[in-house]
Coordinates of C-alpha atoms in Angstrom, one line a residue:
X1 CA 136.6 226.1 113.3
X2 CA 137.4 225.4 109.6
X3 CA 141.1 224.5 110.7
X4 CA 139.3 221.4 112.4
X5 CA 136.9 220.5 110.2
X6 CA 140.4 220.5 107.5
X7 CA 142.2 217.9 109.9
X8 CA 139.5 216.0 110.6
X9 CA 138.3 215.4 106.7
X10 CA 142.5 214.8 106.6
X11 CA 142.2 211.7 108.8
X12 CA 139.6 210.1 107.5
X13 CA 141.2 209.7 104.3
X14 CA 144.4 209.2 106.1
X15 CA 142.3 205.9 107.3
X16 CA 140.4 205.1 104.3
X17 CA 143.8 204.4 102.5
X18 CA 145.1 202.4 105.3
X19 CA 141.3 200.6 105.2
X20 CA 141.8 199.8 101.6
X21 CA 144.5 197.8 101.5
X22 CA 143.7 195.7 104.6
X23 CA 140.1 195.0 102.9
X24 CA 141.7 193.9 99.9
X25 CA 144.1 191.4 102.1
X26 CA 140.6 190.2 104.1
X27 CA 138.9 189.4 100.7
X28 CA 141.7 187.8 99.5
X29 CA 142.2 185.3 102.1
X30 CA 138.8 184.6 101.8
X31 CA 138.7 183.4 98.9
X32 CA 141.9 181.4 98.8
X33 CA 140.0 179.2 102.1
X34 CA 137.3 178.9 99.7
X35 CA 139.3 177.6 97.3
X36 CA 141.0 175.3 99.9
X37 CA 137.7 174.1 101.2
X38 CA 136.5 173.1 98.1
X39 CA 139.2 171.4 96.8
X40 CA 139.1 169.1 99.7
X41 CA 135.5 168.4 99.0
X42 CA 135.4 167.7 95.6
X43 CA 135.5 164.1 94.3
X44 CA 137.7 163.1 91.8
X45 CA 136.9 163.2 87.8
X46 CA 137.3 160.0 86.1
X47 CA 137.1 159.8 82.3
X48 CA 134.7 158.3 80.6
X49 CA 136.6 155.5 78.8
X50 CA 137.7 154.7 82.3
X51 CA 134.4 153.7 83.7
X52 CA 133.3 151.6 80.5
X53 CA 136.8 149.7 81.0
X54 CA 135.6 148.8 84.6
X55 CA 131.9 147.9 83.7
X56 CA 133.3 145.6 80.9
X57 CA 135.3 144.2 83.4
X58 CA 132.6 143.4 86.2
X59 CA 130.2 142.2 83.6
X60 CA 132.6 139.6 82.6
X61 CA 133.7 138.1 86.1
X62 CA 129.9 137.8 87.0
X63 CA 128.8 134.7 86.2
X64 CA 125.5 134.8 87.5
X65 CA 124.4 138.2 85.3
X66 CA 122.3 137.6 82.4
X67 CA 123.0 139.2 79.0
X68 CA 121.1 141.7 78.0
X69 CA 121.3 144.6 75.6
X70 CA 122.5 147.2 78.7
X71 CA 124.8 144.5 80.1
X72 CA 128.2 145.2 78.7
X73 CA 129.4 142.6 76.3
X74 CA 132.6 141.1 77.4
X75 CA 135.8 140.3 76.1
X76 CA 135.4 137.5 73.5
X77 CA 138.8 137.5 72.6
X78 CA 140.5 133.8 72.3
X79 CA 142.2 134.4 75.2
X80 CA 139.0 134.8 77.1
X81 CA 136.7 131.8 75.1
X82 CA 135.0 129.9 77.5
X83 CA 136.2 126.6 77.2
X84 CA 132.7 124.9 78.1
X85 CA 131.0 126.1 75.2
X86 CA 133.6 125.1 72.3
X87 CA 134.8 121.3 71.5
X88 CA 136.9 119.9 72.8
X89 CA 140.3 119.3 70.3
X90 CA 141.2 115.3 69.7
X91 CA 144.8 114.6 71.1
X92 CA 146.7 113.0 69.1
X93 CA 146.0 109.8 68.1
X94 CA 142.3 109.9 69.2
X95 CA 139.8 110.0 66.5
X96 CA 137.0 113.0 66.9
X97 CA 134.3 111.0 65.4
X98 CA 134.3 108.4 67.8
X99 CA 132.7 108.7 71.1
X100 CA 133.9 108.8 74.4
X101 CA 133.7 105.3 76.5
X102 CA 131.8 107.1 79.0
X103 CA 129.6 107.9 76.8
X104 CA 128.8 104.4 75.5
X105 CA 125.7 102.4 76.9
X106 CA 124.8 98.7 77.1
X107 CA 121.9 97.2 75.0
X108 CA 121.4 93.7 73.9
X109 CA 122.4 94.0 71.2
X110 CA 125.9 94.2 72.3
X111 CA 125.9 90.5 73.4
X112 CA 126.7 88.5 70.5
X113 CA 130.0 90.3 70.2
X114 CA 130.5 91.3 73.9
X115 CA 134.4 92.4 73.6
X116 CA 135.2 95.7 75.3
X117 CA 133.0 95.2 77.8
X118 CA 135.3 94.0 81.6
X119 CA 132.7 92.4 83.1
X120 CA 129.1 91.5 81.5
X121 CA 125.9 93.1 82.6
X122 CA 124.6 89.8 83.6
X123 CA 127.6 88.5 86.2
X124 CA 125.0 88.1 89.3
X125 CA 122.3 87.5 87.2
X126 CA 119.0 90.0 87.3
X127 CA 116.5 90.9 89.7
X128 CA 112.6 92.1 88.6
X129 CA 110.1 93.9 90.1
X130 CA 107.3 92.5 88.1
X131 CA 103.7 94.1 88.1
X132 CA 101.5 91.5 90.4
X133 CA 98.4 89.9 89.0
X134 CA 95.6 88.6 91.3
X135 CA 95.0 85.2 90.5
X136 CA 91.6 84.6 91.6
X137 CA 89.6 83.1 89.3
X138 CA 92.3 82.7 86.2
X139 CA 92.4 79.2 85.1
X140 CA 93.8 76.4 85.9
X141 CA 93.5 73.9 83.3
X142 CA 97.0 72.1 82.2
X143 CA 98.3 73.4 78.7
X144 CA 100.7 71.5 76.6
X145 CA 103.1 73.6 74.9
X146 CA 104.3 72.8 71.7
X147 CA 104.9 74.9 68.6
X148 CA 102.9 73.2 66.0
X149 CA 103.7 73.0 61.7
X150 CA 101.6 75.9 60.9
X151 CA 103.7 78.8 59.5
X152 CA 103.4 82.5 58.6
X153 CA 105.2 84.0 55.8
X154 CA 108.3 84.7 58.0
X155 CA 108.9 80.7 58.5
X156 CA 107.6 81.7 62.4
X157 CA 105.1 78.7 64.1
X158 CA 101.5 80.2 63.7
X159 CA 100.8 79.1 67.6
X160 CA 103.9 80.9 68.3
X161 CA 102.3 84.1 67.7
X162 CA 98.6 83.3 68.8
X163 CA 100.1 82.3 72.2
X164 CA 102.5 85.3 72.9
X165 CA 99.8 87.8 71.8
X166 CA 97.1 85.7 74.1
X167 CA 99.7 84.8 77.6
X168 CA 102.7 88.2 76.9
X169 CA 100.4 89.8 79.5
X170 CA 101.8 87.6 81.9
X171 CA 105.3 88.0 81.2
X172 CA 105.6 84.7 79.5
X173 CA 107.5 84.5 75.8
X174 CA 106.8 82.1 73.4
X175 CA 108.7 83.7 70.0
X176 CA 110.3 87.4 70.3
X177 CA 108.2 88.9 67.6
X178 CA 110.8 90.9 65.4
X179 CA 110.3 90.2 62.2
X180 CA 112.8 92.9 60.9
X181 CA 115.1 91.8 63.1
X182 CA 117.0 87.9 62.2
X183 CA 117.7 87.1 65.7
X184 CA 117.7 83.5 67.6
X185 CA 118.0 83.3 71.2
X186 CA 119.2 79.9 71.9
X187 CA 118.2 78.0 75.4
X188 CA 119.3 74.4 76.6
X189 CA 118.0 72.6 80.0
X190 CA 119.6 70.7 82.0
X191 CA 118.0 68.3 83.9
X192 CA 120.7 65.6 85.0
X193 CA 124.1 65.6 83.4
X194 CA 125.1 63.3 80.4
X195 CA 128.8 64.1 79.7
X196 CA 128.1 66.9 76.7
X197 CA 127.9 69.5 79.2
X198 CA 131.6 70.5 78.9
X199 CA 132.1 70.1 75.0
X200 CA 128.7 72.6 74.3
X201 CA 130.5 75.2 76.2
X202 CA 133.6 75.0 74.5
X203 CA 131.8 75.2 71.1
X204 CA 129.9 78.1 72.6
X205 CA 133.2 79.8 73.4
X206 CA 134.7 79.6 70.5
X207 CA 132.0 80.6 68.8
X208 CA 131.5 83.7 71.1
X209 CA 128.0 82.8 71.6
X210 CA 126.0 83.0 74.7
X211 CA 122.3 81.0 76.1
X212 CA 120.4 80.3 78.5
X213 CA 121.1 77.1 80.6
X214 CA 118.0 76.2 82.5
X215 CA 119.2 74.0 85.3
X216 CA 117.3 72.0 88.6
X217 CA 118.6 71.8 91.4
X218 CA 119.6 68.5 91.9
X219 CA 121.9 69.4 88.3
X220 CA 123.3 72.6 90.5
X221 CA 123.7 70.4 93.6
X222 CA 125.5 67.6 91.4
X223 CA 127.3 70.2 89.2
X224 CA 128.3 73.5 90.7
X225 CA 131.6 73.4 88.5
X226 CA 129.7 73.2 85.5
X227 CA 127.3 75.9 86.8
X228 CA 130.0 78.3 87.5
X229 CA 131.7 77.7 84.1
X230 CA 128.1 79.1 82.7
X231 CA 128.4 81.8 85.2
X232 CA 131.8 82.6 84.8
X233 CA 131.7 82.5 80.9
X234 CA 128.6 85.2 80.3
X235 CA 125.7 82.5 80.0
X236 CA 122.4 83.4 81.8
X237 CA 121.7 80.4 84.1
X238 CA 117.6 79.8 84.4
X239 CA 114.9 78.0 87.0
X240 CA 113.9 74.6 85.6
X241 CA 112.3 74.0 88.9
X242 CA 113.3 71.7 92.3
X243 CA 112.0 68.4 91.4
X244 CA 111.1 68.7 87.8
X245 CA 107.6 67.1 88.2
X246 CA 106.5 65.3 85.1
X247 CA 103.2 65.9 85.6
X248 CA 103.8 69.4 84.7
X249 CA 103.9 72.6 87.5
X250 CA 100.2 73.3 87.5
X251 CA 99.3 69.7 88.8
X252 CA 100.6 71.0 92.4
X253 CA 99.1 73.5 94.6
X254 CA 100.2 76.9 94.4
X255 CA 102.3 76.4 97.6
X256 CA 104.2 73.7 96.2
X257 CA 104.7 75.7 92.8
X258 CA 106.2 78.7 94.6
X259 CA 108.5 76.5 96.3
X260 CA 109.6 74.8 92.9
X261 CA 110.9 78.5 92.3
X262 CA 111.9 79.9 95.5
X263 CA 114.3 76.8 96.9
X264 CA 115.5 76.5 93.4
X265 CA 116.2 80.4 93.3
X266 CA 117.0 80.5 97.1
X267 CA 119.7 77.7 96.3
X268 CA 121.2 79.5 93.2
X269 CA 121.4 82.7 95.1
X270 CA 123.4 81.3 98.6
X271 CA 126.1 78.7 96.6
X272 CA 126.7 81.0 93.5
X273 CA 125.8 84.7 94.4
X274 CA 123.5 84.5 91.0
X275 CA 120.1 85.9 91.0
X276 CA 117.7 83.9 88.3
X277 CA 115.1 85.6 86.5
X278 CA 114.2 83.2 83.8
X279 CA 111.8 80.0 84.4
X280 CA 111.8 77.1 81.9
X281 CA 108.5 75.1 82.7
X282 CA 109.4 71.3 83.1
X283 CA 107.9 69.3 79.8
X284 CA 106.3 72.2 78.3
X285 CA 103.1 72.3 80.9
X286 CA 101.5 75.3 82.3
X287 CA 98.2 76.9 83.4
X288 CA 97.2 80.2 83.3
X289 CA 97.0 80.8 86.5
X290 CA 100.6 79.1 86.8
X291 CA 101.9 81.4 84.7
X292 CA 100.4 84.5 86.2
X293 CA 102.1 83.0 89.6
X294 CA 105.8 82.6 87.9
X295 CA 105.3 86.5 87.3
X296 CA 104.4 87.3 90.6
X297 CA 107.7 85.7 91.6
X298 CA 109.4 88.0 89.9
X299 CA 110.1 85.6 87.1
X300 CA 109.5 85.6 82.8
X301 CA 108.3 82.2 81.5
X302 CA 109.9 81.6 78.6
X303 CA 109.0 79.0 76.2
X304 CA 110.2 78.3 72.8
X305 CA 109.6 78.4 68.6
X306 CA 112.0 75.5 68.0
X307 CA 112.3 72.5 69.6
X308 CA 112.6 68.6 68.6
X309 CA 113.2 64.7 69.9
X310 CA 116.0 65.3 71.1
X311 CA 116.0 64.5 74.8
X312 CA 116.3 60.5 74.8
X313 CA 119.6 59.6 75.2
X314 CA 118.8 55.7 74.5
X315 CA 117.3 57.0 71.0
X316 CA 119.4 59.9 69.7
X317 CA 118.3 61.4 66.1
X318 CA 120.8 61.3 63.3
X319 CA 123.1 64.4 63.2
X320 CA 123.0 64.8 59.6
X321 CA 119.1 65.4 59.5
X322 CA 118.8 67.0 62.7
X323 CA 121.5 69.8 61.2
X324 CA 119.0 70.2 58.3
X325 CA 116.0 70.5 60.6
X326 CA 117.0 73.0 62.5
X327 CA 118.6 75.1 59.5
X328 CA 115.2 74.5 57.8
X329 CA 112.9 76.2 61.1
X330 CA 114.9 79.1 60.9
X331 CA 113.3 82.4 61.7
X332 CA 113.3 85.4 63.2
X333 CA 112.8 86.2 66.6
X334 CA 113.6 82.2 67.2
X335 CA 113.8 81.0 70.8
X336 CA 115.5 77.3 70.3
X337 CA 115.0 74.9 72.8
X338 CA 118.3 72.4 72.7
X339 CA 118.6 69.6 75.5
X340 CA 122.0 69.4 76.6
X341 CA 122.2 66.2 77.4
X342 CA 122.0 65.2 73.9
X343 CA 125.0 63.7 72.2
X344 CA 123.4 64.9 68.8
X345 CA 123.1 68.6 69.6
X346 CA 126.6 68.3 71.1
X347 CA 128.3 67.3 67.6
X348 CA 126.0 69.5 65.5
X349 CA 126.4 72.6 67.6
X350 CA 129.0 74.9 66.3
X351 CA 128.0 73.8 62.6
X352 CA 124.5 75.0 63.2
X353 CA 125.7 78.0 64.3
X354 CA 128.0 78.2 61.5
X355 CA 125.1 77.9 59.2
X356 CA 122.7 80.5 60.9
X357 CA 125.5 83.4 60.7
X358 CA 126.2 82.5 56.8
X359 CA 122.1 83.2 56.5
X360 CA 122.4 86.6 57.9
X361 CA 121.5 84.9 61.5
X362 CA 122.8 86.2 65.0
X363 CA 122.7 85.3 68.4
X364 CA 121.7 87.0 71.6
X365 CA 121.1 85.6 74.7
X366 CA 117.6 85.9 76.3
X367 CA 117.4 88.6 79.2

């Protein structure tokens, strides 16, 4: 009996030290497919420096991300300056101060002294789009224009003033009232043709000065060379009507007056490709209501400041004291009225001129 119990306490350690062993193998491998497992599973560590790098990097190639103080700042090295947001370096030659042409703009002022400008702004003329004006009930009693003697402290005609303050609602323009400003915007009308045509605008050419030539249309149908040398040479070419009635516009109906300008203009437009926007009212004579209808046709009236006998061709005044006259009226804001058909104008223009610039004078054309 106690012999088996002996053999039988003798095999079970017999198998515990086998058991050991092969436990200690089992928990081994265990672990080691732990370790395996895990391993496999586990992302990657990436250093810190690493992934501020990469946010830098992303902030700075999105364009569309506002700054803000948890956006990264990026990269203002010079390498990296934006281009856009520093100036730009002169090349050579090229002076920084100046601007670019693309940059310049047009005013009116420019076109006394119109070089470096291709083509002028007024080549085909200009169109308006005037503001209409009903002309029930205006008046329409015949005025006679004329400046009158009376003169404010500026040597400007007293009625020049009363009468653009009373009718410049209606586009019309009696003086251009710029007192700072010593500025004459000289017109001529042509009526018929007397032979000075062609020597006034050589003296305006070489004087680089440019008007307004308010032609009919019997002088544009008789003409058209001469009208295309105004054209072609930077003048602005006005309406002085069809028929140039000598009773004055407002003694027709206001049929017949909107035909004066509209065949005149229609004319103009079809054998010249030039669009009129200026009216010259034949003799000086106008209505209110005439006036209001001028600027419904998409026209300014303009009158003048200056004007004197001139027109008779039989009974031309002397050069001399016609010189001195119209030195004497000048002022600013001047709009001179100058019949081109006078012989007398024609051999005193480029001295008058001459004159006006040594007084501080300069000349624009009317637009």
């Amino acid at each position: 009996m106690h012999k088996k119990k002996r053999r039988r306490k003798k095999n079970n350690m017999r198998l515990l030290v086998y058991a050991i062993p092969l436990l200690c193998v089992i928990v081994a491998g265990i672990g080691v497919i732990r370790a395996f497992t895990s391993d496999d599973n586990k992302q990657p560590s990436i250093p810190q420096d690493i992934i501020s790098d990469s946010a830098n990097n992303e902030a700075a190639d999105d364009k569309s991300t506002a700054d803000s103080p948890d956006t990264p700042t990026p990269d203002t090295s010079a390498d990296n300056t934006n281009d856009a947001d520093e100036p730009q370096e002169p090349e050579d030659g090229e002076d920084a101060n100046e601007p670019q042409d693309e940059a310049a703009e047009f005013t009116l002022a420019d076109l006394d002294n119109p070089e470096g400008f291709e083509e002028r702004p007024t080549k085909n003329g200009i169109v308006l789009a005037n503001e209409q004006i009903d002309l029930n009930g205006l008046d329409t009693s015949c005025l006679d224009w004329g400046q009158g003697g009376d003169l404010d402290e500026y040597n400007r005609p007293a009625g020049c003033m009363q009468y653009q303050e009373k009718y410049g609602m209606y586009n019309a323009w009696f003086i251009k009232d710029e007192p700072e400003k010593k500025v004459i915007y000289l017109t001529m009308d042509e009526g018929y043709e007397y032979g000075c045509s062609n020597r006034i605008l050589d003296t305006l050419k070489e004087k680089n000065v440019h008007v307004v030539f308010f032609v009919t249309k019997s002088y544009a149908e008789d003409n058209p060379e001469l009208v295309q040398r105004m054209i072609d040479e930077g003048h602005e070419v006005g309406n002085h009507s069809v028929t140039h009635p000598a009773a004055g516009l407002p003694s027709q109906d206001i049929d017949t007056q909107t035909y004066e300008i509209n065949e005149n203009h229609r004319y103009i437009k079809e054998q010249f490709g030039y669009d009129m926007h200026l009216f010259r009212y034949p003799a000086g004579k106008f209505s209110q209501q005439s006036i209001a209808l001028i600027n419904n046709l998409n026209y300014k009236s303009v009158f003048w400041s200056f004007a004197y006998l001139d027109y008779d061709v039989e009974n031309q005044p002397d050069p001399a004291e016609s010189l001195q006259k119209t030195i004497d009226k000048l002022h600013p804001g001047a709009i001179y009225l100058l019949h081109a058909e006078s012989e007398t104008n024609t051999q005193i223009l480029g001295d008058f001129i001459d004159q006006a610039r040594a007084q501080g004078y300069e000349f624009k054309v009317f637009q």
